[in-house]
CSV table of C-alpha atoms and ligand atoms in Angstrom, one decimal:
chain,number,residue,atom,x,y,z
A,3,UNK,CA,60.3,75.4,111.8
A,4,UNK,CA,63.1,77.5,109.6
A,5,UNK,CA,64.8,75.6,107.0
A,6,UNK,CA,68.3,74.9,107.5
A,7,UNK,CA,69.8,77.0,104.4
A,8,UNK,CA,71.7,74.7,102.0
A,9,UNK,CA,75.4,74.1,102.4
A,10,UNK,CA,77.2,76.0,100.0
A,11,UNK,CA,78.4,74.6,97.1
A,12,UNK,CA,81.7,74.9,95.1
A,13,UNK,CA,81.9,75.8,91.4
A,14,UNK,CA,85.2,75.9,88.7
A,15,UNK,CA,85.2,78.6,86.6
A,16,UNK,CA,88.2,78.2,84.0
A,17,UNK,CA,88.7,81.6,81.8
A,18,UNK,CA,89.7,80.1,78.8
A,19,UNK,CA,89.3,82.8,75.9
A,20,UNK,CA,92.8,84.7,75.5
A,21,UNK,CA,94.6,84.2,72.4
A,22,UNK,CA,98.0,83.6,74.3
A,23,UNK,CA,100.2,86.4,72.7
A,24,UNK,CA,103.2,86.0,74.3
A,25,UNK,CA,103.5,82.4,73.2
A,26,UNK,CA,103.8,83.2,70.2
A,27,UNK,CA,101.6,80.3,68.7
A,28,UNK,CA,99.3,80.2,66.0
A,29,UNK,CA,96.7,78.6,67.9
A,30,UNK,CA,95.5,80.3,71.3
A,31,UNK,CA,97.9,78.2,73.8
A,32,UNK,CA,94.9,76.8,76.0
A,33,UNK,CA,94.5,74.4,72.5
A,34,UNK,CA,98.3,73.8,72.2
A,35,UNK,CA,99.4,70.1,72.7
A,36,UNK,CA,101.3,69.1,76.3
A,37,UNK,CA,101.8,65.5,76.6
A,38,UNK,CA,99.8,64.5,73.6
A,39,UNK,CA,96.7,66.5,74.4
A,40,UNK,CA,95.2,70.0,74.3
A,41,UNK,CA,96.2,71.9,77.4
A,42,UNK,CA,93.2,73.0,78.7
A,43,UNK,CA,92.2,69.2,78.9
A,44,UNK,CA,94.8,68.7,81.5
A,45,UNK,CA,93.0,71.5,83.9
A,46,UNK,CA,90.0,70.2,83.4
A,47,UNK,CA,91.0,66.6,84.0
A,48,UNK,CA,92.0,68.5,87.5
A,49,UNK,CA,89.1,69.7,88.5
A,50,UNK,CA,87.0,67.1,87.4
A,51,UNK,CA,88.9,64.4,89.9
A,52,UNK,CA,87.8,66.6,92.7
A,53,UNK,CA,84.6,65.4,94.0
A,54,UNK,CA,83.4,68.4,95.9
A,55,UNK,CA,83.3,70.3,92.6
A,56,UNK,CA,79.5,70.6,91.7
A,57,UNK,CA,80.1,71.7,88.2
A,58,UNK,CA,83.3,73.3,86.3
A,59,UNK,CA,81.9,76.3,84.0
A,60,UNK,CA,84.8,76.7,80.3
A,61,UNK,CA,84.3,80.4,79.8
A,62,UNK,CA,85.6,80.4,75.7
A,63,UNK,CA,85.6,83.4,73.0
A,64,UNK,CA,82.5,84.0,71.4
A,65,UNK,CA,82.1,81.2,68.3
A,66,UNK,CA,85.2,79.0,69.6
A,67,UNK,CA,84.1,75.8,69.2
A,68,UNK,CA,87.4,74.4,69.6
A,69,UNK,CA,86.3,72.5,73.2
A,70,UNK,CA,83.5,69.5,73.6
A,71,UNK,CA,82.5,69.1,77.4
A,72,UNK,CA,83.9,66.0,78.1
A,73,UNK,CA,81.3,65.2,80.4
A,74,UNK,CA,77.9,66.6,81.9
A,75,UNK,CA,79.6,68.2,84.8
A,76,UNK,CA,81.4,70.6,82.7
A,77,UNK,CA,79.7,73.4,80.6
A,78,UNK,CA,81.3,75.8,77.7
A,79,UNK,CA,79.9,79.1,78.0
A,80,UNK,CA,81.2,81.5,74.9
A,81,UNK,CA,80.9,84.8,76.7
A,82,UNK,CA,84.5,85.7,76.8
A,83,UNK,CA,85.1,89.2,76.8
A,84,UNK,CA,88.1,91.4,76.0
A,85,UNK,CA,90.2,90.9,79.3
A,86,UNK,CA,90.6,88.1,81.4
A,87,UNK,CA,88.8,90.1,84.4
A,88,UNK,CA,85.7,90.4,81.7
A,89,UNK,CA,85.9,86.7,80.9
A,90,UNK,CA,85.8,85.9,85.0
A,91,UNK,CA,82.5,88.8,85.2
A,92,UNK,CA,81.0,87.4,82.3
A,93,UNK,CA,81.4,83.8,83.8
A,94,UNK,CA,80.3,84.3,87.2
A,95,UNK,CA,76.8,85.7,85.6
A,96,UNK,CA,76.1,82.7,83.7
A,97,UNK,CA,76.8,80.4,86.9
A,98,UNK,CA,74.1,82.3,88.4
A,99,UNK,CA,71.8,82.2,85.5
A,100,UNK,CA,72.7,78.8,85.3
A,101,UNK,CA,71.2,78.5,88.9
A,102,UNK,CA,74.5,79.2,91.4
A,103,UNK,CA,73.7,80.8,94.7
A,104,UNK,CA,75.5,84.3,95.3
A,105,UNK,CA,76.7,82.4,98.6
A,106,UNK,CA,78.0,79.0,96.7
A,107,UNK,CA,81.4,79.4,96.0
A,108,UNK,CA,83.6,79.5,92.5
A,109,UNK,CA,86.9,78.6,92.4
A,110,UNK,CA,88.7,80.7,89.2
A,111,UNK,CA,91.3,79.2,87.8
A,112,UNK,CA,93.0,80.0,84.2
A,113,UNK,CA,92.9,77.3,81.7
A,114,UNK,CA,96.5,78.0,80.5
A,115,UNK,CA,97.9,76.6,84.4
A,116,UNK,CA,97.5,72.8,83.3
A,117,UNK,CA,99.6,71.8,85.6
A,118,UNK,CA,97.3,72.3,88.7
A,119,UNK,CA,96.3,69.0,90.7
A,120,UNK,CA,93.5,67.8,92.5
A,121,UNK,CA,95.4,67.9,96.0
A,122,UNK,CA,96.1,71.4,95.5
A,123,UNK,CA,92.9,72.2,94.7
A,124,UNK,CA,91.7,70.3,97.4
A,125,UNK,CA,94.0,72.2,100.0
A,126,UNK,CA,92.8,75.8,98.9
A,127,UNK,CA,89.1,74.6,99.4
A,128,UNK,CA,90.1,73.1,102.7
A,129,UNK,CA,91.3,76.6,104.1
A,130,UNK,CA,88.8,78.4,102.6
A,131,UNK,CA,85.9,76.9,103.2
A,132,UNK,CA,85.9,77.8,107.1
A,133,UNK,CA,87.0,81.4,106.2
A,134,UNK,CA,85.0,84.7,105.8
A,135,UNK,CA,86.4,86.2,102.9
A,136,UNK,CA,88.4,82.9,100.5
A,137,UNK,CA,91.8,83.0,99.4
A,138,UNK,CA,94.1,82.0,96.7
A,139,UNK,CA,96.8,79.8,95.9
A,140,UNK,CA,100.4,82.3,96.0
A,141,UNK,CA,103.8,81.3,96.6
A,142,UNK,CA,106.5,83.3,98.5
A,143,UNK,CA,108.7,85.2,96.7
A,144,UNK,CA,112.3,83.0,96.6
A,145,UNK,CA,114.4,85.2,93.9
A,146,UNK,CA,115.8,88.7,95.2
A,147,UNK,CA,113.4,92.0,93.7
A,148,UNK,CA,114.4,94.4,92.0
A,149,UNK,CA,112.8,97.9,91.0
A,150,UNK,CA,113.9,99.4,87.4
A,151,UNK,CA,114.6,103.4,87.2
A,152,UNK,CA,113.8,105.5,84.6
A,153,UNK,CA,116.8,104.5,82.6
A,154,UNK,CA,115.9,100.5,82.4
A,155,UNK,CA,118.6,99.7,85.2
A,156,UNK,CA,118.2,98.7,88.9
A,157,UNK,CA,117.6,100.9,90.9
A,158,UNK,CA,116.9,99.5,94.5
A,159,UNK,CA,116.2,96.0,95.8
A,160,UNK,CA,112.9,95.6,97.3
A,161,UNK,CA,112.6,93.8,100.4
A,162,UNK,CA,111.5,90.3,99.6
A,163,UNK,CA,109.9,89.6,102.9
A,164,UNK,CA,106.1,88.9,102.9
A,165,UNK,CA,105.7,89.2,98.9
A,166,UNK,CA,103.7,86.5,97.2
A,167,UNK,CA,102.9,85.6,93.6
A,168,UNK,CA,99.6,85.4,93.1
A,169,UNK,CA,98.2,81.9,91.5
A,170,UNK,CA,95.3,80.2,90.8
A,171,UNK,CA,92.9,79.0,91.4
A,172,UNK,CA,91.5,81.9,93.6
A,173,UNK,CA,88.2,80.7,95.5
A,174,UNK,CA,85.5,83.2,96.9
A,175,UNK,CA,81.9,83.4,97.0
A,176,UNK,CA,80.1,84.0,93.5
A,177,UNK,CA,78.2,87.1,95.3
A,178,UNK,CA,80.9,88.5,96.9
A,179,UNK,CA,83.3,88.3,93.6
A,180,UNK,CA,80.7,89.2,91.4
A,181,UNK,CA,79.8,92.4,92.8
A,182,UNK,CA,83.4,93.2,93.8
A,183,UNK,CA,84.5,92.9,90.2
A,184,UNK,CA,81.1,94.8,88.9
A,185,UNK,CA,82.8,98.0,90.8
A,186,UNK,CA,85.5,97.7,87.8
A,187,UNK,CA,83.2,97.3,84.8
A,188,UNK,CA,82.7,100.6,83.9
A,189,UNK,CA,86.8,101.5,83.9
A,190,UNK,CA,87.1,98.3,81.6
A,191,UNK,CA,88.8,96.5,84.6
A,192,UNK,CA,91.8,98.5,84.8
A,193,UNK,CA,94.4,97.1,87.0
A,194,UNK,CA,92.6,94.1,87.8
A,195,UNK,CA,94.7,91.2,87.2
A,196,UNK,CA,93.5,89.0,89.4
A,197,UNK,CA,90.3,88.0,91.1
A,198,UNK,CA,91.8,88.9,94.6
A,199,UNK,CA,92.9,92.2,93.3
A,200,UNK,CA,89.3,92.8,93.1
A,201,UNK,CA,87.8,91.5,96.5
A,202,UNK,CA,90.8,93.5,97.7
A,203,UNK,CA,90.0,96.8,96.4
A,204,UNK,CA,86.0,96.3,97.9
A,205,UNK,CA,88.2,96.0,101.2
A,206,UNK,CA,88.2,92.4,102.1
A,207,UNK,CA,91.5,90.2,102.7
A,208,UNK,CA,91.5,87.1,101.0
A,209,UNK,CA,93.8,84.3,102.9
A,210,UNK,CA,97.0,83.5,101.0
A,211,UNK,CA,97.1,79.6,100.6
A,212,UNK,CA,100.4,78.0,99.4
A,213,UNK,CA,100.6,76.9,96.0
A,214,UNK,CA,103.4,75.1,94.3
A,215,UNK,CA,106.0,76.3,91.9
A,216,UNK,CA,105.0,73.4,89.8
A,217,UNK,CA,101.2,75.6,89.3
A,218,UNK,CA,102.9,77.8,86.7
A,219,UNK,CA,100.9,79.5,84.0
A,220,UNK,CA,102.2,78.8,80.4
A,221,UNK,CA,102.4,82.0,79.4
A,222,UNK,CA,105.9,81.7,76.9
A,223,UNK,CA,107.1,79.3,74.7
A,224,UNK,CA,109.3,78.2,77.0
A,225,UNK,CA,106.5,77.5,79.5
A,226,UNK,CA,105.1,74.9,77.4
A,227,UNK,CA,108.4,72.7,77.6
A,228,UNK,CA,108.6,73.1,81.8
A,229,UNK,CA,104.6,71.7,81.3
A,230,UNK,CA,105.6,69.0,79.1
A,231,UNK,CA,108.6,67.9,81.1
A,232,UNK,CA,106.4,68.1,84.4
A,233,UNK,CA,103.1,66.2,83.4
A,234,UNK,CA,105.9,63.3,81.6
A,235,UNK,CA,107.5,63.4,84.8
A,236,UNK,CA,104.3,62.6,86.2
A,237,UNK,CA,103.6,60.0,84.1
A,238,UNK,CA,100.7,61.7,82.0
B,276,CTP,N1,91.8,84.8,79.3
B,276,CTP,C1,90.4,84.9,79.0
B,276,CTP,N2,89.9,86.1,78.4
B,276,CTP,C2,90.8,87.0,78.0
B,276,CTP,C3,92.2,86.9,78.3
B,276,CTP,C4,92.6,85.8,78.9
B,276,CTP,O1,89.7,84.0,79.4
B,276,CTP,N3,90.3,88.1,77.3
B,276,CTP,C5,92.3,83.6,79.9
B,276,CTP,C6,93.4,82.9,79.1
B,276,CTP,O2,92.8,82.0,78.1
B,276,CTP,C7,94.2,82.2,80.2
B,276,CTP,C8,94.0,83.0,81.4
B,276,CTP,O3,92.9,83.9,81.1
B,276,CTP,O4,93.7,80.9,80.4
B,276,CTP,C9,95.3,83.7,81.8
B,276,CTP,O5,95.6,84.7,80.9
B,276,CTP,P1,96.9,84.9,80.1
B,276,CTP,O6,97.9,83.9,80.6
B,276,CTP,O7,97.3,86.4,80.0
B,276,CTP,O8,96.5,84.4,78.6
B,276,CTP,P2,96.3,85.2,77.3
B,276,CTP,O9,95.7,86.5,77.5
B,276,CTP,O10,95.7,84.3,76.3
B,276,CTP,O11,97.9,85.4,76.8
B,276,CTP,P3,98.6,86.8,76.4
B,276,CTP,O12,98.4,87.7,77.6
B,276,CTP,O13,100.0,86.4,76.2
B,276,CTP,O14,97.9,87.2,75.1
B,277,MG,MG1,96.6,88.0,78.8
């Protein structure tokens, strides 16, 4: 009698070694305060309330040792590399050496997007677990697009219909991703900016899941009020 293969399981990986230029901070913003504590402790708090995540994986700079696992579901791995895409490749290796399956599936998210939530993780894993390829978190486009000329002005307006923005977290199998963002290792990871960008150029279709505009990735200084006014708001 064949063994019935194991059920896959579902891993965080949280790319957590930038140095936040654009916000302009001393610290990298992943370590900047929002609502009294480190940012990066707010996504983790996320994913650690959701009870179908086997393990969350910190991917930090070499010798940062800014971060203490809170708990023994969550490991720090310092193998960041030089771009985010090198952090991701860099994590999904120590998963598997760590003992992931190449079927199991991760679930990248960046640390600096503190204001993810447990339902929203929950919905992306609900729509992608049933599906071939995984998806993302996005949101449709709402402002009107324009396209800059040569001389810094607009030019034309792009059609706004059917555009996203890409979010995270971005959930595929560790295989699949892994080898998909392999294919980019040698060029550096040019033009990959996301992990879907990736899986897209190794011809796959990843589902587009909505997200929330609340998801938003601090990325300037101003980012890091909106976060503090949303988690108060929430009562954090
Ligand atoms: N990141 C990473 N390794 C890198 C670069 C980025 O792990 N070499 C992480 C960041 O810590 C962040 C996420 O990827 O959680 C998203 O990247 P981004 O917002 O661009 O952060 P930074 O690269 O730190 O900021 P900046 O681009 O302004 O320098
Ligand atoms: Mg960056």
């Amino acid at each position: 009698m064949k063994a019935t293969p194991p059920s896959p399981r579902c891993y965080a990986l949280l790319p957590c070694a930038g140095s936040g230029s654009r916000a302009g901070a001393a610290r990298p913003k992943q370590y900047q305060p929002v609502a009294g504590v480190p940012m990066v402790r707010h996504t983790l708090a996320a994913f650690t309330a959701v009870p179908r995540m086997a393990r969350v994986l910190v991917v930090v700079a070499p010798g940062d040792e800014a971060l203490q696992p809170p708990d023994a579901a969550v490991s720090i791995v310092p193998c960041g590399g030089a771009t985010r895409a090198e952090s991701v490749f860099n994590g999904l290796n120590a998963l598997l050496a760590q003992g992931a399956a190449a079927h199991d599936w991760v679930l990248v998210h960046d640390a600096a997007r503190c204001l993810i939530t447990p339902a929203l993780i929950g919905a992306l894993i609900d729509a992608c677990l049933p599906d071939a390829v995984g998806g993302l978190l996005a949101l449709p486009l709402a402002d009107t697009l324009k396209q800059e000329g040569a001389d810094g002005r607009a030019a034309a307006t792009i059609d706004r219909a059917g555009k996203w923005l890409a979010q995270t977290p971005q959930m595929f199998r560790i295989g699949l991703l892994r080898d998909a963002l392999a294919a980019h290792a040698a060029g550096g990871f040019a033009g990959i900016t996301d992990e879907a960008s990736a899986v897209q150029a190794a011809g796959h279709r990843p589902l587009l899941v909505r997200g929330s505009a609340q998801n938003l990735k601090v990325t300037y200084p101003e980012d890091l009020v909106m976060a503090e006014i949303i988690l108060r708001n929430r009562g954090v």
